[in-house]
Coordinates of C-alpha atoms in Angstrom, one line a residue:
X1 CA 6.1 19.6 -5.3
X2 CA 4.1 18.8 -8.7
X3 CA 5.5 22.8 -9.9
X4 CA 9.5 22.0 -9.2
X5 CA 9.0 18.4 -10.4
X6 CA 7.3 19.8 -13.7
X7 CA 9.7 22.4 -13.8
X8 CA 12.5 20.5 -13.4
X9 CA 11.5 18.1 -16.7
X10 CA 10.7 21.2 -18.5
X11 CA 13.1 21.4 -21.3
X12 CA 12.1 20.0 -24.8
X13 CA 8.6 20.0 -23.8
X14 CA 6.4 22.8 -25.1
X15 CA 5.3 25.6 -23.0
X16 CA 1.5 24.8 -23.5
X17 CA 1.5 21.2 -22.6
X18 CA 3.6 22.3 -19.1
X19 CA 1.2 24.8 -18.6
X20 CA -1.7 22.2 -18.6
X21 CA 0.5 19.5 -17.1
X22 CA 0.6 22.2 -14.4
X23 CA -3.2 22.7 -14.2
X24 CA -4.0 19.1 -13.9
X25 CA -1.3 18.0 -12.0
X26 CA -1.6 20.2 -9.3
X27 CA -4.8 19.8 -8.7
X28 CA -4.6 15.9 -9.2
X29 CA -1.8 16.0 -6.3
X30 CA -3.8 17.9 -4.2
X31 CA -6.7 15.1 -3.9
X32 CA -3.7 12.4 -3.5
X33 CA -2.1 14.4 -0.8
X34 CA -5.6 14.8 1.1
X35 CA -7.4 11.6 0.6
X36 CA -3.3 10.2 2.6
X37 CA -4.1 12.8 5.4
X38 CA -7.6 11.3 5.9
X39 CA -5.8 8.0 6.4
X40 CA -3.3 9.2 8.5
X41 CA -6.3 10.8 10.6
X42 CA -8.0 7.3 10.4
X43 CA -5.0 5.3 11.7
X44 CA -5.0 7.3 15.0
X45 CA -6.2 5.6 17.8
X46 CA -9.8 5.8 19.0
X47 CA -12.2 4.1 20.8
X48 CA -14.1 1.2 19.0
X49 CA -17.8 2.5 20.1
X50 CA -20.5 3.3 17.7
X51 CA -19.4 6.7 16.9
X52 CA -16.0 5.9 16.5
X53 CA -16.7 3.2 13.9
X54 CA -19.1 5.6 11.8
X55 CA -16.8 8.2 11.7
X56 CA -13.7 5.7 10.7
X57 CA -16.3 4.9 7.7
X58 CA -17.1 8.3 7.1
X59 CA -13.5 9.4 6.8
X60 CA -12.6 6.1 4.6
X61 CA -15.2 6.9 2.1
X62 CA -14.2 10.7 1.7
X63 CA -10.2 9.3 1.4
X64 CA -11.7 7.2 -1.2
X65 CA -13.8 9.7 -2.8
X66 CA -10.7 11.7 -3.1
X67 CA -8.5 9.5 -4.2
X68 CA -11.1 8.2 -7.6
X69 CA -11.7 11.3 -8.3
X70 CA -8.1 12.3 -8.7
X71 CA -7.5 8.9 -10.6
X72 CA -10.5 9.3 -12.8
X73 CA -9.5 13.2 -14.1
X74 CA -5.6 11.6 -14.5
X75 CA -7.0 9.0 -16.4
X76 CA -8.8 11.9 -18.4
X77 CA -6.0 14.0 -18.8
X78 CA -4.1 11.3 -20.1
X79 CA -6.2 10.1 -22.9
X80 CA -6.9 13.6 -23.9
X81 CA -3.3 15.1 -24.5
X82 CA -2.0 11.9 -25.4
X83 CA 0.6 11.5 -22.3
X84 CA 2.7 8.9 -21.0
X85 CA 1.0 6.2 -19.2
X86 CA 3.4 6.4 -16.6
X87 CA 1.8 9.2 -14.2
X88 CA -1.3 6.3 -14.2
X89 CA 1.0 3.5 -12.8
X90 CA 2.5 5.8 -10.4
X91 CA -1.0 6.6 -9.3
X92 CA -2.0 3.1 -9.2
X93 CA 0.6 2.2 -7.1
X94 CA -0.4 4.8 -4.5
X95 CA -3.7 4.1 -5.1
X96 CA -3.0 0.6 -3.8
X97 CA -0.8 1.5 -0.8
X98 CA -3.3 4.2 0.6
X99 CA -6.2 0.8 0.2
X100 CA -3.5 -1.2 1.7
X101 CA -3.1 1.1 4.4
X102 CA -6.8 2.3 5.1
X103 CA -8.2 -1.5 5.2
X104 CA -5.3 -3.1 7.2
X105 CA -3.5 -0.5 8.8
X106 CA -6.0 0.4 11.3
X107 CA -5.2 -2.9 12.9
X108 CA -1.5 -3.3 12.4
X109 CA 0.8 -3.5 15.5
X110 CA 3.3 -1.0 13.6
X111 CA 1.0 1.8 12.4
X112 CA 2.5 4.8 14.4
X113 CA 5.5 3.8 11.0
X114 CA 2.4 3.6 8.5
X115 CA 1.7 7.3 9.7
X116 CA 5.0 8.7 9.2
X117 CA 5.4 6.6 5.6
X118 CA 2.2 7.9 4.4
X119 CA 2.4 11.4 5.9
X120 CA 6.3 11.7 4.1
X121 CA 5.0 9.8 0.7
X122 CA 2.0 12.4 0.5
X123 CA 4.4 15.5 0.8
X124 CA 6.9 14.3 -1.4
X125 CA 5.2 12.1 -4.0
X126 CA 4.5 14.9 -6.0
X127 CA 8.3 15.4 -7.8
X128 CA 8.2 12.5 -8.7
X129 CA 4.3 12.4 -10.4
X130 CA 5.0 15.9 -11.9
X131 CA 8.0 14.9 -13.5
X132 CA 5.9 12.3 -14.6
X133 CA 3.7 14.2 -16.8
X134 CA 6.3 15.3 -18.7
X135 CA 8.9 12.9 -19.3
X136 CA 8.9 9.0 -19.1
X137 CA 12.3 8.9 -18.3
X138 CA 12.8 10.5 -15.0
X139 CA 16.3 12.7 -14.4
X140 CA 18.3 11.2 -11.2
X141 CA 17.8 14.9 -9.7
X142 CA 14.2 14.2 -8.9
X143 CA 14.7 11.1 -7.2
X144 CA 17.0 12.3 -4.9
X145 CA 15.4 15.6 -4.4
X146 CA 12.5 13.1 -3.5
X147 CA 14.6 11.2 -1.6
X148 CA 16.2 14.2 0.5
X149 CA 12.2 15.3 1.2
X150 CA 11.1 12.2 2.2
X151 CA 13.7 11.5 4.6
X152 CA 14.2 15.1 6.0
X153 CA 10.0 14.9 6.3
X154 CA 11.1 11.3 8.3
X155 CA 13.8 12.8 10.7
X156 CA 11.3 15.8 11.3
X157 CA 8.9 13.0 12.5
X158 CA 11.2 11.1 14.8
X159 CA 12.3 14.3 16.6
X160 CA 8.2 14.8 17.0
X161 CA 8.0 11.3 18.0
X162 CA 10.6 11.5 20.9
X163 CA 9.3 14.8 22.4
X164 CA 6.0 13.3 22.9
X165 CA 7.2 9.7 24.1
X166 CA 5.5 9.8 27.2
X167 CA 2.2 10.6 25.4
X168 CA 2.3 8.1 23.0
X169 CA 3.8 5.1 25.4
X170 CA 0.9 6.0 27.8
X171 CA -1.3 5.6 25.3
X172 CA -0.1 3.0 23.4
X173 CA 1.2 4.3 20.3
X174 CA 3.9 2.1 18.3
X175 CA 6.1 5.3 16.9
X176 CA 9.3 4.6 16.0
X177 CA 10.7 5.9 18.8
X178 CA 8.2 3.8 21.0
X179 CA 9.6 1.2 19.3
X180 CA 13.7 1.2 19.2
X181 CA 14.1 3.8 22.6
X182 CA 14.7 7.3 22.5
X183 CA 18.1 7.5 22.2
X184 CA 18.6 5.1 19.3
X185 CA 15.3 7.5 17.5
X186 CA 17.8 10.2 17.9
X187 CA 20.6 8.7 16.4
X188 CA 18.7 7.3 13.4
X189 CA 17.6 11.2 12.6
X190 CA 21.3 12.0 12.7
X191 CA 21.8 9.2 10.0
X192 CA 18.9 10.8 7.6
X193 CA 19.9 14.1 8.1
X194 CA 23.8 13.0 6.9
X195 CA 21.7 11.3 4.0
X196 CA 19.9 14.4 3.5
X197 CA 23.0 16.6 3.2
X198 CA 24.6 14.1 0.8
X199 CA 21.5 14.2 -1.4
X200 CA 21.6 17.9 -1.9
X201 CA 25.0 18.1 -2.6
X202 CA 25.1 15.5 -5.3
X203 CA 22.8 17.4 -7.7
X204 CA 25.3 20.2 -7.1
X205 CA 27.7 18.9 -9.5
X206 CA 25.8 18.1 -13.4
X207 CA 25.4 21.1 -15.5
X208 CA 22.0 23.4 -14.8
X209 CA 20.3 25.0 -17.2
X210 CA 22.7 28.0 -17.0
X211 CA 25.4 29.6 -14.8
X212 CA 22.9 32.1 -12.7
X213 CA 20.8 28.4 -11.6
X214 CA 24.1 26.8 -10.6
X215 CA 25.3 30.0 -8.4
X216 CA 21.5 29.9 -6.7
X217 CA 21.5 26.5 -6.1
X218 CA 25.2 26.3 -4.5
X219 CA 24.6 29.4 -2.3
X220 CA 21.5 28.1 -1.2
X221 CA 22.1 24.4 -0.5
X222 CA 25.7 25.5 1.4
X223 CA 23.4 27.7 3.9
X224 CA 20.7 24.4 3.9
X225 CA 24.1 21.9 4.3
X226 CA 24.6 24.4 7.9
X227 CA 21.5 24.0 8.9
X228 CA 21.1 20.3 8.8
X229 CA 24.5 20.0 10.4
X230 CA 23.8 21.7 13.2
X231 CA 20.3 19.8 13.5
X232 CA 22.3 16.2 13.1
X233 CA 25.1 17.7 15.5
X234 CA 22.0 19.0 18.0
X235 CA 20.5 15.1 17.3
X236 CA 23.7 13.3 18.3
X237 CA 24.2 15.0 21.6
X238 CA 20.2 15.6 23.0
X239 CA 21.3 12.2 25.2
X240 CA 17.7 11.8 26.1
X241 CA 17.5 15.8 26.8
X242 CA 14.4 17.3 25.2
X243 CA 15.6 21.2 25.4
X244 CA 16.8 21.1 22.0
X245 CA 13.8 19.2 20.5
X246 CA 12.2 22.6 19.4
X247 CA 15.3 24.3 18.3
X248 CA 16.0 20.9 15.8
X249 CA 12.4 21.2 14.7
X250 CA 12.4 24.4 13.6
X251 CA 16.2 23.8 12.1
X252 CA 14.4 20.9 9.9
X253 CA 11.7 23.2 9.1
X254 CA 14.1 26.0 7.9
X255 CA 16.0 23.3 6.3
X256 CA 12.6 22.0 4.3
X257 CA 11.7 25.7 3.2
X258 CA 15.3 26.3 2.0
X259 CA 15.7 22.9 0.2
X260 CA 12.3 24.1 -2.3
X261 CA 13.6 27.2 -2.5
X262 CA 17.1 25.8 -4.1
X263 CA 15.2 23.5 -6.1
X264 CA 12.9 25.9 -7.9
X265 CA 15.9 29.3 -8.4
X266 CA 18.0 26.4 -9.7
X267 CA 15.3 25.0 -12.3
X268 CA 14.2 29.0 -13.5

């Protein structure tokens, strides 16, 4: 995600300050991404015995770990090749989420939702902080790339959710589709997948960097646009049949895979 967001901004910036932008960022991104999976794995329900409690801890201190080591080499790469302060706020403000989440979320009526947020915001942060490095004025393209991520990363979730409802009402998980009914989960991943579609047929219209990128891009996002429909369509008439829950997970997947690939032909 860092790479296409990086790549994306590319243009007027010179090839050995992307190249390290790329080094730093990654990796950076990487520790983000993890030290949200440990919280995901620590709002999961568990017993509240001994063990359970020292191994919450243990988990929260590596998420932590993670997460000020990643801050403390972005604050470093910063200073040192005189960047935009911008990546550092961004950070910040996932910095504070994750505490937000890890501290209080454990506890929280709704954190079946808190999973899926943080789970989405970990994949698809990264267009947004790689962009980031190299520009302070983020291009509309990245947003709603990031936008079409997050929410296809969502709907993926909420089919997930409503094949394992019995599992997760027995044991007491608030998932969204715990929460508004399995029928009404299925509609509302017909709803993201339609926003989906729209957001990557937007950036089909402004100019890319040349005619080859455009060509890749519309080819490309016309065999994702399919594939999303028939995953919506697929959505709208499960009625509470879980047959086609695999077939619309693996559509969403394709759809995922095909999305990057349009992104990064179209920015090369």
């Amino acid at each position: 995600m860092v790479l296409i967001g990086l790549e994306t901004t590319r243009f007027g910036v010179g090839i050995g300050r992307v190249n390290i932008n790329i080094y730093y960022g990654s990796f950076i991104f990487v520790l983000i991404a993890i030290s949200g999976m440990l919280i995901v794995l620590n709002l999961k329900d568990k017993p509240r015995d001994g063990k359970t409690r020292s191994i919450v801890m243990l988990i929260s201190t590596f998420s932590g770990l993670f997460y000020g080591i990643a801050y403390g080499l972005a604050i470093y790469h910063t200073i040192i090749y005189n960047l935009e302060s911008l990546n550092l706020y961004l950070l910040a403000f996932i910095g504070i989420f994750w505490f937000l989440s890890l501290y209080y979320g454990r506890d929280w009526k709704y954190k079946g939702i808190l999973r899926n947020v943080i789970t989405s915001l970990s994949f698809s942060f990264g267009l947004i902080y790689g962009a980031s490095l190299n520009t302070l004025i983020i291009p509309v393209v990245i947003y709603l790339f990031f936008g079409a991520v997050f929410l296809l990363q969502i709907s993926k979730d909420l089919i997930n959710d409503c094949k394992h409802l019995e599992r997760d009402d027995r044991e007491k998980l608030m998932s969204i589709a715990t929460i508004i009914g399995e029928e009404k989960s299925q509609k509302l991943s017909l709803i993201l997948d339609i926003l989906v579609i729209l957001f990557l047929i937007i950036p089909m219209f402004p100019g890319f960097p040349n005619i080859f990128a455009q060509t890749f891009y519309t080819i490309i996002t016309i065999i994702t646009v399919i594939f999303a429909s028939i995953a919506a369509l697929l959505s709208f008439r499960m009625s509470n049949e879980r047959k086609n829950y695999r077939i619309v997970k693996i559509l969403l997947r394709c759809v995922m895979f095909l999305t990057f690939t349009a992104f990064i032909l179209a920015n090369f």
